[in-house]
Short mmCIF file of C-alpha atoms in Angstrom, two decimals:
data_model
loop_
_atom_site.label_atom_id
_atom_site.label_comp_id
_atom_site.label_asym_id
_atom_site.label_seq_id
_atom_site.Cartn_x
_atom_site.Cartn_y
_atom_site.Cartn_z
CA MET A 1 -57.98 11.23 -42.71
CA LEU A 2 -59.62 11.26 -39.30
CA ILE A 3 -62.73 9.55 -40.62
CA ALA A 4 -60.67 6.76 -42.20
CA ALA A 5 -58.75 6.36 -38.94
CA GLY A 6 -62.01 6.06 -37.02
CA TYR A 7 -63.25 3.24 -39.25
CA ALA A 8 -59.82 1.60 -39.06
CA GLY A 9 -60.15 1.66 -35.28
CA GLY A 10 -63.37 -0.32 -35.54
CA ALA A 11 -61.68 -3.00 -37.64
CA ALA A 12 -58.66 -2.98 -35.33
CA ALA A 13 -60.93 -3.73 -32.36
CA LEU A 14 -62.19 -6.84 -34.15
CA VAL A 15 -58.65 -7.93 -34.95
CA GLU A 16 -57.69 -7.40 -31.32
CA GLN A 17 -60.51 -9.73 -30.25
CA VAL A 18 -59.25 -12.41 -32.64
CA LEU A 19 -55.73 -12.09 -31.28
CA ASP A 20 -56.80 -11.96 -27.62
CA ARG A 21 -58.97 -15.05 -28.00
CA GLU A 22 -56.38 -16.81 -30.16
CA ARG A 23 -59.00 -17.67 -32.78
CA GLY A 24 -57.87 -19.35 -35.97
CA SER A 25 -54.45 -20.69 -36.80
CA VAL A 26 -51.24 -18.86 -36.06
CA GLN A 27 -50.89 -18.14 -39.78
CA GLU A 28 -54.44 -16.75 -40.04
CA ARG A 29 -53.97 -14.51 -37.01
CA ALA A 30 -50.61 -13.29 -38.23
CA ALA A 31 -51.97 -12.52 -41.72
CA LEU A 32 -54.89 -10.62 -40.23
CA ALA A 33 -52.65 -8.65 -37.88
CA ILE A 34 -50.26 -7.82 -40.73
CA GLU A 35 -53.08 -6.50 -42.94
CA MET A 36 -54.46 -4.40 -40.10
CA ASP A 37 -51.04 -3.06 -39.17
CA ALA A 38 -50.34 -2.17 -42.81
CA ALA A 39 -53.58 -0.18 -43.05
CA LEU A 40 -52.84 1.66 -39.81
CA ALA A 41 -49.23 2.30 -40.82
CA LEU A 42 -50.36 3.77 -44.14
CA LEU A 43 -52.73 6.18 -42.39
CA GLU A 44 -50.11 7.13 -39.82
CA GLY A 45 -47.40 7.57 -42.43
CA VAL A 46 -49.50 9.91 -44.51
CA ALA A 47 -50.62 11.84 -41.43
CA ARG A 48 -46.99 12.39 -40.48
CA ALA A 49 -45.92 13.26 -44.04
CA ILE A 50 -48.46 15.92 -44.90
CA GLY A 51 -47.75 19.46 -43.92
CA PRO A 52 -49.95 22.06 -42.31
CA GLU A 53 -50.85 23.55 -45.68
CA THR A 54 -53.42 21.95 -47.94
CA ASP A 55 -51.63 21.48 -51.24
CA ASP A 56 -52.41 19.11 -54.10
CA GLU A 57 -49.74 16.61 -53.05
CA SER A 58 -51.08 16.37 -49.48
CA VAL A 59 -54.67 15.96 -50.63
CA ALA A 60 -53.66 13.29 -53.15
CA GLN A 61 -51.70 11.39 -50.48
CA VAL A 62 -54.66 11.50 -48.11
CA LEU A 63 -57.05 10.28 -50.82
CA VAL A 64 -54.75 7.44 -51.85
CA ALA A 65 -54.42 6.32 -48.22
CA ARG A 66 -58.14 6.66 -47.59
CA TYR A 67 -59.15 4.64 -50.69
CA THR A 68 -56.57 1.96 -49.98
CA VAL A 69 -57.75 1.59 -46.39
CA GLN A 70 -61.39 1.79 -47.53
CA LYS A 71 -60.76 -1.24 -49.75
CA ALA A 72 -58.86 -3.18 -47.08
CA LEU A 73 -61.15 -2.72 -44.06
CA PRO A 74 -64.15 -4.80 -45.21
CA LYS A 75 -61.85 -7.73 -46.00
CA ILE A 76 -60.10 -7.41 -42.64
CA ALA A 77 -63.38 -7.15 -40.74
CA ALA A 78 -64.91 -10.12 -42.59
CA GLN A 79 -61.86 -12.26 -41.86
CA ALA A 80 -61.95 -11.26 -38.20
CA LEU A 81 -65.64 -12.18 -37.97
CA GLU A 82 -64.98 -15.52 -39.59
CA LEU A 83 -62.18 -16.28 -37.14
CA LEU A 84 -64.28 -15.20 -34.16
CA GLY A 85 -66.75 -17.85 -35.22
CA GLY A 86 -70.47 -18.42 -35.45
CA LEU A 87 -71.10 -18.70 -31.72
CA ASP A 88 -69.69 -15.22 -31.21
CA PHE A 89 -72.14 -13.92 -33.82
CA ILE A 90 -75.06 -15.74 -32.20
CA LEU A 91 -74.28 -14.50 -28.69
CA GLY A 92 -74.22 -10.82 -29.61
CA SER A 93 -74.43 -8.44 -32.52
CA ALA A 94 -71.65 -6.01 -31.57
CA HIS A 95 -68.96 -7.63 -33.70
CA GLY A 96 -71.28 -7.97 -36.67
CA GLN A 97 -72.27 -4.34 -36.38
CA ALA A 98 -68.63 -3.25 -36.16
CA ALA A 99 -67.79 -5.30 -39.25
CA ALA A 100 -70.75 -3.84 -41.16
CA ALA A 101 -69.90 -0.30 -40.08
CA VAL A 102 -66.51 -0.25 -41.83
CA HIS A 103 -68.32 -0.34 -45.18
CA ALA A 104 -69.73 3.13 -44.48
CA LEU A 105 -66.33 4.74 -45.14
CA ALA A 106 -67.17 4.41 -48.84
CA PHE A 107 -70.08 6.83 -48.41
CA HIS A 108 -67.95 9.74 -47.17
CA PRO A 109 -67.07 12.32 -49.81
CA PRO A 110 -65.29 12.46 -52.05
CA GLY A 111 -66.27 9.06 -53.39
CA ARG A 112 -63.70 7.00 -55.23
CA GLY A 113 -65.60 7.36 -58.51
CA ALA A 114 -65.83 11.14 -58.23
CA ALA A 115 -62.12 11.45 -57.44
CA ALA A 116 -60.89 9.01 -60.09
CA GLU A 117 -60.54 11.46 -62.98
CA PRO A 118 -59.07 14.30 -60.89
CA LEU A 119 -56.53 11.89 -59.37
CA LEU A 120 -55.55 10.55 -62.77
CA ARG A 121 -55.00 14.11 -64.02
CA TYR A 122 -52.91 14.82 -60.92
CA PHE A 123 -50.83 11.64 -61.38
CA ASP A 124 -50.25 12.76 -64.97
CA GLY A 125 -48.77 16.06 -63.75
CA GLY A 126 -51.85 18.27 -63.67
CA PRO A 127 -53.47 20.05 -60.76
CA LEU A 128 -55.80 18.17 -58.40
CA VAL A 129 -59.21 19.71 -58.85
CA LEU A 130 -61.98 18.07 -56.85
CA SER A 131 -65.27 19.69 -57.74
#
Protein backbone atom coordinates (compact mmCIF):
# COMPACT_ATOMS: atom_id res chain seq x y z
CA MET A 1 0.00 0.00 0.00
CA LEU A 2 2.78 2.40 0.91
CA ILE A 3 4.69 1.61 -2.26
CA ALA A 4 1.63 2.29 -4.42
CA ALA A 5 1.06 5.55 -2.56
CA GLY A 6 4.65 6.58 -3.21
CA TYR A 7 4.29 6.06 -6.96
CA ALA A 8 0.93 7.83 -6.87
CA GLY A 9 2.67 10.79 -5.27
CA GLY A 10 5.03 10.99 -8.22
CA ALA A 11 2.13 11.10 -10.67
CA ALA A 12 0.30 13.60 -8.47
CA ALA A 13 3.30 15.94 -8.63
CA LEU A 14 3.07 15.92 -12.42
CA VAL A 15 -0.66 16.61 -12.30
CA GLU A 16 -0.02 19.47 -9.88
CA GLN A 17 2.41 21.02 -12.37
CA VAL A 18 -0.22 20.81 -15.12
CA LEU A 19 -2.80 22.48 -12.90
CA ASP A 20 -0.42 25.15 -11.58
CA ARG A 21 0.71 26.08 -15.08
CA GLU A 22 -2.83 25.82 -16.46
CA ARG A 23 -1.65 23.62 -19.34
CA GLY A 24 -4.26 22.18 -21.68
CA SER A 25 -7.93 22.97 -21.81
CA VAL A 26 -10.13 23.23 -18.76
CA GLN A 27 -11.71 19.90 -19.70
CA GLU A 28 -8.31 18.19 -20.06
CA ARG A 29 -7.09 19.52 -16.73
CA ALA A 30 -10.30 18.56 -14.99
CA ALA A 31 -10.24 15.03 -16.44
CA LEU A 32 -6.63 14.59 -15.37
CA ALA A 33 -7.32 15.89 -11.87
CA ILE A 34 -10.36 13.62 -11.54
CA GLU A 35 -8.39 10.52 -12.55
CA MET A 36 -5.60 11.39 -10.11
CA ASP A 37 -8.02 12.12 -7.30
CA ALA A 38 -9.85 8.83 -7.93
CA ALA A 39 -6.59 6.87 -7.68
CA LEU A 40 -5.62 8.65 -4.46
CA ALA A 41 -9.11 8.24 -3.00
CA LEU A 42 -9.02 4.50 -3.72
CA LEU A 43 -5.71 4.11 -1.91
CA GLU A 44 -6.86 6.23 1.01
CA GLY A 45 -10.19 4.44 1.25
CA VAL A 46 -8.59 1.03 1.41
CA ALA A 47 -5.98 2.24 3.90
CA ARG A 48 -8.77 3.47 6.17
CA ALA A 49 -10.89 0.34 5.71
CA ILE A 50 -8.35 -2.34 6.49
CA GLY A 51 -7.84 -3.34 10.06
CA PRO A 52 -4.68 -3.91 12.04
CA GLU A 53 -4.83 -7.65 11.39
CA THR A 54 -3.72 -9.15 8.09
CA ASP A 55 -6.69 -11.20 6.94
CA ASP A 56 -7.60 -12.38 3.45
CA GLU A 57 -10.15 -9.60 2.93
CA SER A 58 -7.64 -6.86 3.81
CA VAL A 59 -4.94 -8.32 1.58
CA ALA A 60 -7.40 -8.69 -1.31
CA GLN A 61 -8.56 -5.08 -0.91
CA VAL A 62 -4.97 -3.84 -0.90
CA LEU A 63 -4.12 -5.87 -4.01
CA VAL A 64 -7.20 -4.67 -5.88
CA ALA A 65 -6.37 -1.05 -5.05
CA ARG A 66 -2.71 -1.50 -5.93
CA TYR A 67 -3.43 -3.13 -9.32
CA THR A 68 -6.07 -0.54 -10.19
CA VAL A 69 -3.72 2.32 -9.34
CA GLN A 70 -0.85 0.53 -11.09
CA LYS A 71 -2.92 0.51 -14.28
CA ALA A 72 -4.03 4.14 -13.93
CA LEU A 73 -0.73 5.85 -13.10
CA PRO A 74 1.07 5.42 -16.45
CA LYS A 75 -1.94 6.87 -18.28
CA ILE A 76 -2.16 9.79 -15.85
CA ALA A 77 1.56 10.49 -16.07
CA ALA A 78 1.58 10.30 -19.88
CA GLN A 79 -1.35 12.70 -20.11
CA ALA A 80 0.34 15.10 -17.71
CA LEU A 81 3.54 15.02 -19.77
CA GLU A 82 1.59 15.67 -22.94
CA LEU A 83 -0.15 18.66 -21.38
CA LEU A 84 3.11 20.04 -19.99
CA GLY A 85 4.34 20.11 -23.57
CA GLY A 86 7.46 19.46 -25.56
CA LEU A 87 9.39 22.50 -24.37
CA ASP A 88 9.09 21.31 -20.79
CA PHE A 89 10.58 17.97 -21.84
CA ILE A 90 13.41 19.66 -23.72
CA LEU A 91 14.32 22.00 -20.85
CA GLY A 92 14.72 19.25 -18.27
CA SER A 93 14.33 15.56 -17.71
CA ALA A 94 12.73 15.58 -14.26
CA HIS A 95 9.15 15.30 -15.47
CA GLY A 96 10.03 12.59 -17.97
CA GLN A 97 11.83 10.64 -15.28
CA ALA A 98 8.88 10.98 -12.90
CA ALA A 99 6.50 9.77 -15.60
CA ALA A 100 8.75 6.80 -16.42
CA ALA A 101 9.17 5.92 -12.75
CA VAL A 102 5.48 5.19 -12.18
CA HIS A 103 5.81 2.14 -14.44
CA ALA A 104 8.10 0.52 -11.87
CA LEU A 105 5.15 -0.18 -9.55
CA ALA A 106 4.43 -3.18 -11.79
CA PHE A 107 7.74 -4.76 -10.76
CA HIS A 108 6.94 -4.90 -7.03
CA PRO A 109 5.71 -8.27 -5.78
CA PRO A 110 3.28 -9.79 -5.98
CA GLY A 111 2.91 -9.22 -9.70
CA ARG A 112 -0.55 -9.05 -11.19
CA GLY A 113 -0.01 -12.30 -13.09
CA ALA A 114 1.13 -14.19 -10.00
CA ALA A 115 -1.83 -12.94 -7.97
CA ALA A 116 -4.48 -13.50 -10.65
CA GLU A 117 -5.36 -17.10 -9.81
CA PRO A 118 -5.25 -16.65 -6.02
CA LEU A 119 -7.49 -13.57 -6.31
CA LEU A 120 -9.96 -15.40 -8.53
CA ARG A 121 -10.14 -18.24 -6.00
CA TYR A 122 -10.69 -15.68 -3.24
CA PHE A 123 -13.43 -13.87 -5.22
CA ASP A 124 -15.07 -17.27 -5.68
CA GLY A 125 -15.21 -17.78 -1.90
CA GLY A 126 -11.93 -19.57 -1.26
CA PRO A 127 -8.97 -18.51 0.84
CA LEU A 128 -6.40 -16.07 -0.53
CA VAL A 129 -3.17 -17.99 -0.80
CA LEU A 130 -0.27 -16.05 -2.30
CA SER A 131 2.70 -18.34 -2.66
